[in-house]
Amino acid sequence: MKSLYDLTFNQLRDFCVDQGWKKFRGQQIFEWLYRKRVNSIDEMSDLSLDTREKLKEMFTLEACVVKEKQVSKDGTTKYLFELSDGSLIETVMMVYEFGKSVCVTSQVGCNMGCDFCASGLLKKKRNLSSGEIVAQVLAVQKDLDAVNDRVSNIVVMGTGEPFDNFENVMAFCEIVNHDRGLAIGARHLTISTCGIVPKIREFAKMQVQYNLAISLHAPNDELRDKLMPINKAYPLKELMAAIREYCELNNRRLTFEYILLRGINDQDSHAAQLAKLIHGMNAYVNLIPYNEVDEHGYRSVDRASAMRFYDKLMKQGVRATIRKEHGGDIDAACGQLRAKHEQQRMEGE
């Protein structure tokens, strides 16, 4: 059965009309899901018993089951969730001065094969439904409800390539953004892509207010080919053309994500190439300390090296930030906790 969490506000309202119910029933159900955050359809007490029984015949209200939860000394919380089919996924809640930011997963596994990334240790099994992505945010929000706090920002940067699951990710954003529900502002929602050019163009034409982040990680094709196989399908010339089209259509500042890998992409020459690549764009570079993954062998730069790279960019007119490190004392790298559990599963079989 389909999950109620899969339905956008309009889809839920249309479903109610199709059943011969009043249109406002859809609004009631949506608010039960996202404002009152019920755990079962039976808790929707202002719906008739017949209405609730009909909903239970057609939909589930399955949420993520917490398999493991790790809490860092800095407040970062990593959740390992089990889905209804037994699949494991990760979600991370990070603490910032501006609030609580949740990083959600969009696929079970990942096929992009980035050479430094723990997510790619396990290949893609399937896309997540929009409801399975929504359920991650709800699980974190229910934890925060206990301390009278709320999710303020969402980034779709967990395991998987969001633009490889485009329709479900867009539906997810619509659901959590809706003002009758969680009401996460569009400008507090960020979607990351490693560079699927046709989907960047499709996203650009939608002209939504969600933020776009590009996982770049290398300033030239030779290096990016080695680090990110997607570059062989969509090299930098094609990627940058699509990004410039996005900027022209949306007049929105975008982010380039750049993980600093010691001795690989962190030299002064790389900073100069990066500055030239994005010169004149309404964009900034988010420099990211690398969470080391034993299976890959890459190493993170020290603070002084990161600052040197940052200074080189700033002196060449490129705005940059160095992302605060989160969860260094837990399995912080994206996909790391899930990979560990999957390995334990295989060893137990």
XYZ file of C-alpha atoms in Angstrom:
349
model
C 0.000 0.000 0.000
C 1.024 3.584 -0.612
C 2.052 5.698 2.359
C 0.036 8.792 3.267
C 3.389 10.557 3.511
C 3.811 10.103 -0.259
C 0.962 12.518 -1.028
C 1.427 16.242 -1.514
C -1.198 18.597 -0.099
C -2.945 18.891 -3.480
C -2.825 15.141 -4.118
C -4.363 14.461 -0.710
C -7.098 17.009 -1.281
C -7.850 15.569 -4.742
C -7.976 12.058 -3.277
C -10.608 13.171 -0.758
C -12.717 14.753 -3.496
C -12.460 11.531 -5.545
C -13.825 9.638 -2.531
C -16.828 11.950 -2.397
C -15.558 13.636 0.772
C -15.380 17.367 1.364
C -12.240 19.030 0.019
C -11.258 20.264 3.496
C -10.817 16.632 4.616
C -7.511 16.657 2.753
C -6.389 19.678 4.728
C -7.442 18.006 7.983
C -5.475 14.846 7.202
C -2.422 16.840 6.107
C -2.441 18.812 9.356
C -2.821 15.610 11.399
C 0.286 14.277 9.649
C 2.559 17.316 9.834
C 1.283 19.677 12.535
C -0.034 17.227 15.109
C 2.354 14.529 13.902
C 0.211 11.524 14.766
C 1.638 8.008 14.719
C -1.498 6.272 13.436
C -4.577 7.000 11.340
C -6.736 6.079 14.350
C -5.420 9.175 16.150
C -7.113 11.466 13.587
C -10.017 11.951 15.956
C -12.053 14.533 14.028
C -12.423 12.153 11.082
C -15.356 9.757 11.134
C -14.683 6.105 11.895
C -15.696 5.202 8.327
C -13.227 7.737 6.914
C -10.419 6.390 9.054
C -11.230 2.805 8.092
C -11.191 3.749 4.405
C -7.803 5.420 4.821
C -6.420 2.329 6.549
C -7.663 0.140 3.688
C -5.748 2.218 1.127
C -2.732 3.706 2.926
C -0.134 2.961 5.533
C 1.378 5.404 7.969
C 4.689 3.618 8.185
C 7.526 5.679 9.568
C 11.236 4.985 9.799
C 12.231 2.623 12.594
C 15.351 3.731 14.474
C 17.935 0.974 14.222
C 20.760 2.949 15.816
C 21.230 6.509 16.995
C 24.599 8.153 17.577
C 24.925 11.508 19.340
C 28.133 13.513 19.076
C 29.462 15.789 21.804
C 28.730 18.738 19.476
C 25.046 17.753 19.272
C 25.221 16.168 15.822
C 22.856 13.194 15.774
C 23.101 10.400 13.231
C 20.119 8.102 12.756
C 20.251 4.697 11.130
C 16.688 3.932 10.005
C 15.184 0.671 8.825
C 12.482 0.921 6.146
C 9.501 -1.398 5.667
C 11.433 -3.630 3.226
C 14.389 -3.964 5.622
C 16.576 -1.419 3.809
C 18.847 0.721 5.957
C 19.322 4.466 5.421
C 21.021 7.304 7.270
C 19.848 10.754 8.340
C 21.863 13.382 10.196
C 20.714 16.294 12.345
C 23.309 19.054 12.759
C 23.251 21.919 15.244
C 24.013 25.440 14.036
C 23.569 28.885 15.543
C 20.636 29.426 13.181
C 18.894 26.198 14.221
C 18.685 22.478 13.523
C 19.518 21.279 10.003
C 18.579 17.794 8.792
C 20.476 16.016 6.028
C 18.241 13.425 4.358
C 18.946 10.420 2.151
C 17.231 10.059 -1.239
C 18.282 6.551 -2.358
C 19.152 3.186 -0.836
C 22.797 3.119 -1.867
C 24.384 5.210 -4.620
C 25.622 4.520 -8.158
C 27.565 7.738 -8.706
C 30.793 6.098 -7.542
C 32.617 9.170 -6.220
C 36.012 7.825 -5.253
C 36.193 9.468 -1.821
C 32.623 8.870 -0.632
C 31.378 6.286 1.879
C 27.896 6.359 0.303
C 29.213 4.606 -2.780
C 30.583 1.670 -0.804
C 27.145 0.082 -1.305
C 25.556 0.362 -4.747
C 22.072 1.693 -5.335
C 19.253 -0.766 -4.657
C 16.350 1.590 -5.280
C 15.014 5.124 -5.037
C 13.252 6.252 -1.901
C 9.640 7.326 -2.266
C 8.815 10.917 -1.388
C 7.139 9.598 1.769
C 10.267 7.727 2.858
C 12.250 10.961 2.588
C 9.521 12.860 4.457
C 9.514 10.212 7.202
C 13.180 10.935 7.952
C 12.426 14.571 8.714
C 9.363 13.646 10.772
C 11.355 11.206 12.903
C 13.897 13.907 13.739
C 11.153 16.480 14.333
C 9.376 14.161 16.764
C 12.620 13.902 18.746
C 12.866 17.706 18.775
C 9.214 18.030 19.827
C 10.238 16.536 23.176
C 12.474 19.576 23.827
C 10.156 22.129 22.204
C 12.460 22.658 19.214
C 12.013 22.336 15.465
C 13.797 21.510 12.232
C 14.698 24.819 10.587
C 16.655 23.687 7.522
C 16.811 20.621 5.287
C 19.588 19.564 2.934
C 19.132 16.704 0.473
C 22.768 15.652 0.609
C 22.685 12.210 2.210
C 23.207 8.880 0.493
C 22.221 8.872 -3.169
C 22.051 11.393 -5.996
C 18.896 13.497 -5.550
C 18.561 14.335 -9.253
C 18.646 10.597 -10.021
C 15.382 10.473 -8.026
C 14.103 13.789 -9.320
C 10.300 13.465 -9.134
C 10.243 12.020 -5.621
C 12.700 14.615 -4.315
C 10.630 17.441 -5.802
C 7.464 15.998 -4.237
C 9.265 15.716 -0.888
C 10.266 19.388 -1.048
C 6.696 20.393 -1.856
C 5.374 18.414 1.126
C 7.776 19.753 3.781
C 7.561 23.299 2.388
C 3.762 23.532 2.524
C 2.498 26.080 5.061
C -0.195 23.676 6.306
C 2.487 21.213 7.304
C 6.079 21.503 8.502
C 6.357 24.890 6.757
C 10.100 24.666 6.069
C 10.763 27.779 3.978
C 11.812 27.171 0.382
C 15.022 29.100 0.952
C 15.780 26.791 3.876
C 15.711 23.753 1.560
C 18.872 22.819 -0.339
C 19.244 20.110 -2.989
C 22.685 18.865 -3.932
C 23.700 17.226 -7.198
C 26.988 15.864 -8.455
C 26.137 17.175 -11.923
C 23.337 15.446 -13.857
C 23.071 18.130 -16.522
C 19.586 17.384 -17.981
C 18.041 17.487 -14.514
C 19.839 20.737 -13.637
C 18.227 22.255 -16.720
C 14.829 20.831 -15.778
C 15.206 22.176 -12.248
C 16.209 25.582 -13.631
C 13.021 25.813 -15.704
C 10.842 25.019 -12.674
C 11.996 28.329 -11.132
C 11.417 27.197 -7.555
C 13.019 28.936 -4.595
C 14.877 25.881 -3.280
C 18.642 26.303 -3.044
C 20.901 24.404 -5.449
C 24.306 23.032 -4.443
C 26.773 21.526 -6.911
C 29.175 18.859 -5.650
C 32.235 19.966 -7.613
C 35.334 18.804 -5.683
C 37.746 19.389 -8.584
C 38.481 22.410 -10.809
C 39.508 20.551 -13.979
C 38.272 17.594 -16.005
C 41.358 15.424 -15.536
C 41.077 15.441 -11.739
C 37.284 15.370 -11.668
C 37.253 12.312 -13.955
C 39.320 10.478 -11.336
C 37.269 11.605 -8.347
C 33.772 11.663 -9.849
C 32.805 9.323 -12.720
C 29.771 11.499 -13.527
C 32.227 13.963 -15.061
C 32.893 11.548 -17.921
C 29.220 11.758 -18.898
C 28.859 15.484 -18.221
C 32.272 17.196 -18.282
C 32.833 20.601 -16.763
C 32.064 22.545 -19.945
C 28.568 21.016 -20.127
C 28.036 21.262 -16.376
C 29.004 24.927 -16.193
C 26.783 25.779 -19.182
C 23.793 24.217 -17.393
C 24.648 26.046 -14.173
C 24.866 29.389 -15.980
C 21.459 28.668 -17.518
C 20.123 28.040 -14.020
C 21.554 31.342 -12.790
C 20.082 33.280 -15.716
C 16.601 31.819 -15.209
C 16.497 32.030 -11.427
C 18.723 34.872 -10.261
C 19.557 32.706 -7.248
C 22.942 32.339 -5.612
C 24.170 28.772 -5.711
C 26.744 26.833 -3.761
C 29.719 24.853 -5.009
C 30.625 22.089 -2.556
C 34.353 21.367 -2.496
C 35.758 18.657 -0.201
C 39.429 19.330 0.509
C 41.528 16.188 0.048
C 45.120 16.368 1.226
C 47.587 16.438 -1.680
C 44.823 15.813 -4.236
C 42.769 18.971 -4.860
C 44.084 21.394 -2.223
C 47.025 23.090 -3.961
C 47.343 26.784 -4.843
C 47.011 25.881 -8.525
C 43.681 24.214 -7.803
C 42.427 27.337 -6.040
C 43.439 29.443 -9.058
C 41.686 27.045 -11.480
C 38.562 27.018 -9.317
C 38.448 30.809 -9.171
C 38.744 31.017 -12.946
C 36.056 28.358 -13.456
C 33.361 30.184 -11.498
C 34.479 33.781 -12.099
C 31.570 36.209 -12.372
C 28.923 33.794 -11.122
C 26.475 34.522 -8.305
C 27.913 31.708 -6.238
C 30.130 30.852 -3.333
C 32.345 27.887 -2.503
C 31.684 25.800 0.594
C 35.002 24.223 1.564
C 34.340 20.987 3.426
C 36.708 19.175 5.794
C 36.847 15.536 4.725
C 35.472 12.839 7.024
C 38.013 10.098 6.436
C 36.836 6.708 5.170
C 39.255 3.827 5.735
C 38.246 2.029 2.519
C 39.274 4.965 0.309
C 42.596 6.125 1.768
C 42.060 9.872 1.255
C 43.073 12.217 4.049
C 41.697 15.521 5.244
C 43.703 18.744 5.185
C 44.667 20.529 8.386
C 43.123 23.846 9.385
C 46.084 25.900 8.142
C 45.900 24.332 4.668
C 42.152 24.915 4.498
C 42.660 28.559 5.458
C 45.340 28.984 2.798
C 42.990 27.624 0.114
C 40.203 29.876 1.431
C 42.478 32.938 1.303
C 43.532 32.179 -2.266
C 39.894 32.086 -3.374
C 38.925 35.248 -1.508
C 41.867 37.195 -2.930
C 40.690 36.239 -6.423
C 37.200 37.546 -5.769
C 35.494 34.235 -4.981
C 33.333 34.159 -1.880
C 34.009 31.102 0.255
C 33.273 29.540 3.607
C 34.853 26.682 5.514
C 32.119 24.403 6.788
C 32.145 23.671 10.475
C 33.082 20.071 11.200
C 30.287 17.979 12.665
C 30.234 14.616 14.383
C 33.948 13.892 14.375
C 33.547 11.475 17.296
C 30.835 9.339 15.608
C 30.466 7.608 12.200
C 30.210 11.019 10.580
C 30.952 10.305 6.923
C 27.837 9.949 4.798
C 26.992 6.252 4.447
C 29.588 5.098 6.965
C 27.208 3.832 9.641
C 24.988 2.039 7.143
C 27.985 0.386 5.488
C 29.168 -0.852 8.873
C 25.774 -2.410 9.638
C 25.481 -3.991 6.191
C 28.925 -5.543 6.643
C 27.795 -6.958 10.002
C 24.684 -8.362 8.304
C 26.778 -10.147 5.668
C 29.150 -11.545 8.274
C 26.176 -12.890 10.240
C 24.658 -14.739 7.251
